[in-house]
Short mmCIF file of C-alpha atoms in Angstrom, two decimals:
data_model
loop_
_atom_site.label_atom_id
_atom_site.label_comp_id
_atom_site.label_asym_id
_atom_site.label_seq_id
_atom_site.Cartn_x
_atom_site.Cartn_y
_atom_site.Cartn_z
CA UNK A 1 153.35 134.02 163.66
CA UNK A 2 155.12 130.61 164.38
CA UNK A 3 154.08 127.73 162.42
CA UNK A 4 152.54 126.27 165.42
CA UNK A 5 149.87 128.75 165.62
CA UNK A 6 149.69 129.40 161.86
CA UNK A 7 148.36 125.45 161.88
CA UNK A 8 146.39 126.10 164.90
CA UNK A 9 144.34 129.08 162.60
CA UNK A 10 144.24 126.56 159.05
CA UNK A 11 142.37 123.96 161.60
CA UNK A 12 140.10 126.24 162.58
CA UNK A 13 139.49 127.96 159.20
CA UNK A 14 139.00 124.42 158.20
CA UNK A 15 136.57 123.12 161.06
CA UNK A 16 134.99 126.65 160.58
CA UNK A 17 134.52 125.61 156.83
CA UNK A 18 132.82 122.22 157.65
CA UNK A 19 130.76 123.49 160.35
CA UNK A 20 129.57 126.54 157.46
CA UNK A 21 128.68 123.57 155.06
CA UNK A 22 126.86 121.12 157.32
CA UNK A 23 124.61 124.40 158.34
CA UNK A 24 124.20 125.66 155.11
CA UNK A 25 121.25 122.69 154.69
CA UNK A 26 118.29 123.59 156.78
CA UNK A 27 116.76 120.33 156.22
CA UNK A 28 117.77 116.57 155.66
CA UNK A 29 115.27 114.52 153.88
CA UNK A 30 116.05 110.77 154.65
CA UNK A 31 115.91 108.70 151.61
CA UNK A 32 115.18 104.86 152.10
CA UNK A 33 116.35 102.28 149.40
CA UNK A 34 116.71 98.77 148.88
CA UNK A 35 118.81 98.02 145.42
CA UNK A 36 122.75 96.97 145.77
CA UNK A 37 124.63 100.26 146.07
CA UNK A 38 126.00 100.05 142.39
CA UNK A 39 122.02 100.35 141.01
CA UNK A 40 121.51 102.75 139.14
CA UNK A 41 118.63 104.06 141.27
CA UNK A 42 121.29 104.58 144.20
CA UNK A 43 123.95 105.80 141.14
CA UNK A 44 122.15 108.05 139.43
CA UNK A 45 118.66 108.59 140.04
CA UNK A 46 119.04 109.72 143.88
CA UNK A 47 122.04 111.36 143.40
CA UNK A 48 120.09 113.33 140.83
CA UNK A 49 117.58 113.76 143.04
CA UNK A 50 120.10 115.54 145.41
CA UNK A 51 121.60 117.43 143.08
CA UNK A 52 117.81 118.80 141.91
CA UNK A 53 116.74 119.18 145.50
CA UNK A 54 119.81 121.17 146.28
CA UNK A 55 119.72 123.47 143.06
CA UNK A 56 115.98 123.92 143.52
CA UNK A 57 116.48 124.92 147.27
CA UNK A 58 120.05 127.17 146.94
CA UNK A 59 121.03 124.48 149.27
CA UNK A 60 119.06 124.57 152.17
CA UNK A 61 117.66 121.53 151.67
CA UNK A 62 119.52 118.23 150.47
CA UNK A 63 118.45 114.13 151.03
CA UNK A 64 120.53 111.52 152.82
CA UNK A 65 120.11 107.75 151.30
CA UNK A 66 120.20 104.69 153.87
CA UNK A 67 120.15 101.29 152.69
CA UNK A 68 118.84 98.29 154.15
CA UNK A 69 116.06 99.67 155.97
CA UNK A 70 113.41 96.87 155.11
CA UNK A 71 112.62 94.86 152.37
CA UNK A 72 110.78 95.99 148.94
CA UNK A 73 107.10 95.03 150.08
CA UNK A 74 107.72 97.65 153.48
CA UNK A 75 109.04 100.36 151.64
CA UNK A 76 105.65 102.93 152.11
CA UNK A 77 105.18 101.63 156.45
CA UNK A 78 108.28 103.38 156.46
CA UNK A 79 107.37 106.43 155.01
CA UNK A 80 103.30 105.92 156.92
CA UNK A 81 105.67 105.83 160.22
CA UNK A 82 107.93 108.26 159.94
CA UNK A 83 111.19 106.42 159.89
CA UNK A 84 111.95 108.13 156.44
CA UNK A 85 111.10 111.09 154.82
CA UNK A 86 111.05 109.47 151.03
CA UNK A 87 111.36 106.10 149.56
CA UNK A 88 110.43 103.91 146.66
CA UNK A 89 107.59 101.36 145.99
CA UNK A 90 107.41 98.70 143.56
CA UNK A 91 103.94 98.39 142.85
CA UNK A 92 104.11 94.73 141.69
CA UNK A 93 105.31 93.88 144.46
CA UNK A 94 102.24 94.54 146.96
CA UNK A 95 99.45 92.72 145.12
CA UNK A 96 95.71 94.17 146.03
CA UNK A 97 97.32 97.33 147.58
CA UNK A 98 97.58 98.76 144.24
CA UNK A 99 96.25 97.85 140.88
CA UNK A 100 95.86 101.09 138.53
CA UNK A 101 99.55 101.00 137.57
CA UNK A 102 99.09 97.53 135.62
CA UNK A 103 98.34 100.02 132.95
CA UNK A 104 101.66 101.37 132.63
CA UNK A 105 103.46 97.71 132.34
CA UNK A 106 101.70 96.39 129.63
CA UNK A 107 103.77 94.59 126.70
CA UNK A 108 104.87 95.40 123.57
CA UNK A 109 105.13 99.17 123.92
CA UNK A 110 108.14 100.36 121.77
CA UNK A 111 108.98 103.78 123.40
CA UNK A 112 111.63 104.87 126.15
CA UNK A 113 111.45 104.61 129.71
CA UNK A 114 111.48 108.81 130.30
CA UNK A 115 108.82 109.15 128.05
CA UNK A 116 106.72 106.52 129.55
CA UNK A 117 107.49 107.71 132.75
CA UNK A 118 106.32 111.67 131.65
CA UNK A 119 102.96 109.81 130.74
CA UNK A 120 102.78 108.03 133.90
CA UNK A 121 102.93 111.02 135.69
CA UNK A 122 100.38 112.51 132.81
CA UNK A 123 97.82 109.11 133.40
CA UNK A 124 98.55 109.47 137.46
CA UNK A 125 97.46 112.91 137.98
CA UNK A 126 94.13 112.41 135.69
CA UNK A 127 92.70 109.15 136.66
CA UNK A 128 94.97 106.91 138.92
CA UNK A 129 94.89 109.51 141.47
CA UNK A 130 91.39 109.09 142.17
CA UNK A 131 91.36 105.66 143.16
CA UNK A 132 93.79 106.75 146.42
CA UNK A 133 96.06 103.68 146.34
CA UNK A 134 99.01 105.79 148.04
CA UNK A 135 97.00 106.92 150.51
CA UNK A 136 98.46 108.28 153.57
CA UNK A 137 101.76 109.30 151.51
CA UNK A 138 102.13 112.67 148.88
CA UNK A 139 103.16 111.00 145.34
CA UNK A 140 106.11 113.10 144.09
CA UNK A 141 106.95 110.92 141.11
CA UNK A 142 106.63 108.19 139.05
CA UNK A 143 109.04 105.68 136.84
CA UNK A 144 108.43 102.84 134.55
CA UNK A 145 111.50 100.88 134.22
CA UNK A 146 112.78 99.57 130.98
CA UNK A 147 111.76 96.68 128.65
CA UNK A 148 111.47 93.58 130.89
CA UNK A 149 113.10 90.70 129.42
CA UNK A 150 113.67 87.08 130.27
CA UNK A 151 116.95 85.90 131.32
CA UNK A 152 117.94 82.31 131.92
CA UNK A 153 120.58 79.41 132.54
CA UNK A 154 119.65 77.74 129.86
CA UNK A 155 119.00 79.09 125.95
CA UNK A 156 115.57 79.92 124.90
CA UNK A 157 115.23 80.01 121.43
CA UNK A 158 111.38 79.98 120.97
CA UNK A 159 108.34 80.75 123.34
CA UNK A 160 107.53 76.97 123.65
CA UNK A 161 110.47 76.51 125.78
CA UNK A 162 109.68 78.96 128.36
CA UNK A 163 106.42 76.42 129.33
CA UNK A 164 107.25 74.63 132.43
CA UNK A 165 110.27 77.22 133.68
CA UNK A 166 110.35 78.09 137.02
CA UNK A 167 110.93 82.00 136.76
CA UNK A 168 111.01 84.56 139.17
CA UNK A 169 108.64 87.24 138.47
CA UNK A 170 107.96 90.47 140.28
CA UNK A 171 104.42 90.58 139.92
CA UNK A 172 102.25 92.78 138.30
CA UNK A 173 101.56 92.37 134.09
CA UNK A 174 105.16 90.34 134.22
CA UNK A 175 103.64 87.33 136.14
CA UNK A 176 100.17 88.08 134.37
CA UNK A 177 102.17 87.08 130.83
CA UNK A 178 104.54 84.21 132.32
CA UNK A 179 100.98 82.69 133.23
CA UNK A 180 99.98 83.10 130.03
CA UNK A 181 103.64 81.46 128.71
CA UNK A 182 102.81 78.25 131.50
CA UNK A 183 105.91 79.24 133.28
CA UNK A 184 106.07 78.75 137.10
CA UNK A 185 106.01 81.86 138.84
CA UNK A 186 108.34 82.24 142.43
CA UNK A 187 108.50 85.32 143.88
CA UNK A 188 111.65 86.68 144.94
CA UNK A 189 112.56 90.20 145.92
CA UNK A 190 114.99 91.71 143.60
CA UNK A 191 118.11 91.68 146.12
CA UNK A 192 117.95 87.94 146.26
CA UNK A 193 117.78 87.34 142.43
CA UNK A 194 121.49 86.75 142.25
CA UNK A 195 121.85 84.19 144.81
CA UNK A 196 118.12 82.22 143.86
CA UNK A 197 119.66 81.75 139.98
CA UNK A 198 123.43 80.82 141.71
CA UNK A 199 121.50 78.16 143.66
CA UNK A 200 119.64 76.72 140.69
CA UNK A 201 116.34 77.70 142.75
CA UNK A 202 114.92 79.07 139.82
CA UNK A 203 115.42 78.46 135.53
CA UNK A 204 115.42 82.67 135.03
CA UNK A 205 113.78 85.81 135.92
CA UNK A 206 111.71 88.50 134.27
CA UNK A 207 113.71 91.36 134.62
CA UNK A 208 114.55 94.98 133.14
CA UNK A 209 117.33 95.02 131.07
CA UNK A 210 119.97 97.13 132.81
CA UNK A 211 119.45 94.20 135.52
CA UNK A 212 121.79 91.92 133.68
CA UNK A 213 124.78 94.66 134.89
CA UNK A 214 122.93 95.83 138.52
CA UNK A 215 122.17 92.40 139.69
CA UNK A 216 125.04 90.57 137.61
CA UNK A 217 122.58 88.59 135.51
CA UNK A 218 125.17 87.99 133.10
CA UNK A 219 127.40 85.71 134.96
CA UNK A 220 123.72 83.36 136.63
CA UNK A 221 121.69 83.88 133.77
CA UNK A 222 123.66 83.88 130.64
CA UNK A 223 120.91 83.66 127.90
CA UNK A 224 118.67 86.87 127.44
CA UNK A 225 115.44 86.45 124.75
CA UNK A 226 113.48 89.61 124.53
CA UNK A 227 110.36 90.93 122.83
CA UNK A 228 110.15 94.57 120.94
CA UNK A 229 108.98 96.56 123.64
CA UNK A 230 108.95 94.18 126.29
CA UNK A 231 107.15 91.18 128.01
CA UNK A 232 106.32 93.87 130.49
CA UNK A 233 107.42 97.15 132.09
CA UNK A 234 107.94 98.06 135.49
CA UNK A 235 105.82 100.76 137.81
CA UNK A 236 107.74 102.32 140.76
CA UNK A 237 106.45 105.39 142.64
CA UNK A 238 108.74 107.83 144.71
CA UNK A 239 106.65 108.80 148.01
CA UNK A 240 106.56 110.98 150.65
CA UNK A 241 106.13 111.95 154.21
CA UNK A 242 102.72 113.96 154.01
CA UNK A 243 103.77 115.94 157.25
CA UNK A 244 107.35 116.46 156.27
CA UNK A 245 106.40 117.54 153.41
CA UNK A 246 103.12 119.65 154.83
CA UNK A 247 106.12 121.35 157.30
CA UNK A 248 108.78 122.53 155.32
CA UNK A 249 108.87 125.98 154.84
CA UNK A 250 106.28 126.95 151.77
CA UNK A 251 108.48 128.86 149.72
CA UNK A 252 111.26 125.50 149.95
CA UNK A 253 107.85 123.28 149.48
CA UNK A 254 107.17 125.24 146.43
CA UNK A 255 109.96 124.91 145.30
CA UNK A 256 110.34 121.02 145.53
CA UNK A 257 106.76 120.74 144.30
CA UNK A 258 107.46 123.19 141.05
CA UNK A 259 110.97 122.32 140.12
CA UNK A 260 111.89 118.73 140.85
CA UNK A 261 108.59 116.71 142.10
CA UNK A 262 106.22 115.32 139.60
CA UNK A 263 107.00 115.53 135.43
CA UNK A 264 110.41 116.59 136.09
CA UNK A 265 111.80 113.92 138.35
CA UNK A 266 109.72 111.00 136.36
CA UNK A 267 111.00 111.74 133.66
CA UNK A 268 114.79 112.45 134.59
CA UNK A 269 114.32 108.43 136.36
CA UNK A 270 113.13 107.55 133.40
CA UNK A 271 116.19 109.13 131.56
CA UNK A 272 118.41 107.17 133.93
CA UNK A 273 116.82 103.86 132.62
CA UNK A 274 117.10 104.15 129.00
CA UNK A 275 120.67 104.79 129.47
CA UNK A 276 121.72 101.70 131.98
CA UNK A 277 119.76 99.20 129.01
CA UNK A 278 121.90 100.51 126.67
CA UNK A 279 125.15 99.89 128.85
CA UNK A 280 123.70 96.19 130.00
CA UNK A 281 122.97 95.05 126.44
CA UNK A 282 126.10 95.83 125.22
CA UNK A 283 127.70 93.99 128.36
CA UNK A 284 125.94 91.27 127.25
CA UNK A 285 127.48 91.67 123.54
CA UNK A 286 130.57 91.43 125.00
CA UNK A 287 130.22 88.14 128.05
CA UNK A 288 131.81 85.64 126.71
CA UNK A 289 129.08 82.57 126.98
CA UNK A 290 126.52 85.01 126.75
CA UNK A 291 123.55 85.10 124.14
CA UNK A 292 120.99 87.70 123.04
CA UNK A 293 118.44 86.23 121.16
CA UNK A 294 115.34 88.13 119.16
CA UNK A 295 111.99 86.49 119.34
CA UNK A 296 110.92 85.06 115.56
CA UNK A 297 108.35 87.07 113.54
CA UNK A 298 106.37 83.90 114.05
CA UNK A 299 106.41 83.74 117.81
CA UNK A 300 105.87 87.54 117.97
CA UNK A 301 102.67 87.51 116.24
CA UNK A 302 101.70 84.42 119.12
CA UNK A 303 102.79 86.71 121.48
CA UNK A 304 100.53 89.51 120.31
CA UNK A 305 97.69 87.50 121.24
CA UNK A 306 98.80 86.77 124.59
CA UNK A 307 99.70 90.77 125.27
CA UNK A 308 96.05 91.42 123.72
CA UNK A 309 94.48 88.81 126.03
CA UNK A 310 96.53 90.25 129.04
CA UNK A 311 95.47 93.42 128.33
CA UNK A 312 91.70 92.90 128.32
CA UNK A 313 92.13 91.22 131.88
CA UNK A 314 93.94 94.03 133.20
CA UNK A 315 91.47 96.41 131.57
CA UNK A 316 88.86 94.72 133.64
CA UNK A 317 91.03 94.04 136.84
CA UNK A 318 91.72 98.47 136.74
CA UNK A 319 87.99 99.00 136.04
CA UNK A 320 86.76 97.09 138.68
CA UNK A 321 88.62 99.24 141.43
CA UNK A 322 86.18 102.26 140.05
CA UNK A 323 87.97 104.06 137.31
CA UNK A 324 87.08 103.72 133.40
CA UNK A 325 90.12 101.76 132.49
CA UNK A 326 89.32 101.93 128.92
CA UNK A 327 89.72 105.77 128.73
CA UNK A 328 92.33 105.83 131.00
CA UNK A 329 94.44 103.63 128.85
CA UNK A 330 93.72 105.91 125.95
CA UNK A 331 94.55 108.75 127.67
CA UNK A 332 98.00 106.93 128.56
CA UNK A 333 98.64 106.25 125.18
CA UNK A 334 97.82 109.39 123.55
CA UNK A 335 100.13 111.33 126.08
CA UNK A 336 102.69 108.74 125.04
CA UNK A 337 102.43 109.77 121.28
CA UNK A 338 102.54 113.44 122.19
CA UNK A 339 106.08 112.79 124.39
#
């Protein structure tokens, strides 16, 4: 065989290859998101989901991200139109289209980010369901960020100097409490947080904790002050195309639905969360001009009283929509103690 037509037969085995491994995926499952490429959603927690998708289907399905689709706030009229197959919603950031998940961001509650998210799913499937808030779209899981945290320009070193601030909060319990704290609250979508604190538009943000690596917090907001627990935590939900989803195949929609929707891929997100706070605090630690400071015993037991008052309000705001907050709170909590 001369070398010409051994290469000739190599290119072929190879396009032969390719072609074998861009069949061997029946279906593509488009994947919207809206964090900077380096996010740990985008890093870990959807190339999880790939990997899961693809183990749980022997490979005939697998997801394909796209970025840049549309802003937070649209994020579920793609999925209600069909121009993706699964995306992410930040429920603070739609205010009146859902409520029920100001449960899950209260303040103050010392326990990781999987576990909280295992409970979410726990709280979701026994009494947030009911009041249909994702309508139109299956729910295949749920995440509660981190501890969110207050990050500035300027040092904080007691809650009396967060009054007047102008902060960017994302909704939700986080601008319930920076009411409470007589901040001013500006809403800004999380991709333009970098450039809002470059241009001095705002004093600091109420963020999770791994922000201050994702967004580069550290190097526009130097000064982090945080409360055991959290000023708040962050809901997100993980939605789908109910007629995608209705046509796969039903042993490949069992599969999805048994082995990496619901409990498993909460709390796997949730995994992913606990981990990036770890690495952002110690790149804090290690910024030069960068300062963590602890809010005082004194100042905690002031903020107690705020997260109690905040809580009865959202107690209230959840029951009103037609669902007995009060138990459903308890039931959160005791599912949280069991994780």
């Amino acid at each position: 065989m001369s070398l010409k037509t051994k290469l000739a037969s190599i290119a072929a085995a190879l396009m032969c290859s390719a072609s074998f491994a861009q069949a061997e995926a029946e279906h593509t499952l488009v994947v919207s998101s809206w964090v900077p490429p380096t996010h740990i959603i985008n890093s870990e927690i959807l190339t999880g989901l790939q990997a899961m998708v693809e183990e749980a289907t022997d490979g005939r399905v697998t997801t394909e991200v796209r970025m840049g689709l549309a802003p937070p706030p649209a994020q579920m009229d793609l999925v209600l139109d069909g121009a993706v197959d699964i995306a992410y919603v930040f429920h603070g950031y739609q205010p009146g289209r859902f409520t029920g998940y100001k449960l899950v961001e209260l303040p103050r509650v010392e326990a990781s980010a999987a576990d909280l998210s295992a409970a979410y799913w726990d709280l979701h499937q026994s009494h947030l369901a009911k009041l249909n808030e994702h309508r139109g779209v299956e729910v295949v899981g749920l995440m509660v960020h981190g501890p969110g945290q207050l990050h500035t320009g300027s040092a904080i070193e007691g809650l009396d100097d967060i009054a007047g601030l102008k902060l960017r909060m994302p909704g939700g319990v986080a601008s319930d409490i920076g009411g409470k704290l007589q901040a001013t609250g500006i809403k800004v979508p999380a991709p333009k947080v970098y450039e809002t604190l470059a241009s001095k538009a705002a004093d600091g943000v109420m963020m999770v904790t791994e922000s201050r690596k994702s967004f580069r917090l550290t190097e526009v907001a130097p000064h982090f002050y945080s409360v055991p627990g959290g000023f708040f935590r962050g809901s997100f939900a993980f939605i789908m195309n109910e007629d995608v989803l209705a046509d796969l195949p039903e042993d490949l929609r069992t599969a999805l639905q048994d082995k990496v929707f619901g409990p498993t891929l909460s709390r796997k997100a949730g995994e992913a969360w606990d981990a990036a706070d770890v690495e952002a605090i110690d790149l804090t630690n290690a910024t030069n001009g960068n300062t963590n400071v602890l809010i005082s015993d004194a100042d905690l037991g002031r903020f107690d009283s705020i997260a109690a008052e905040v809580e009865s309000a959202v107690i209230e705001e959840v029951s009103a929509k037609g669902i007995d907050a009060t138990a459903a709170l308890k039931t959160f909590r005791a599912n949280l103690a069991q994780n």
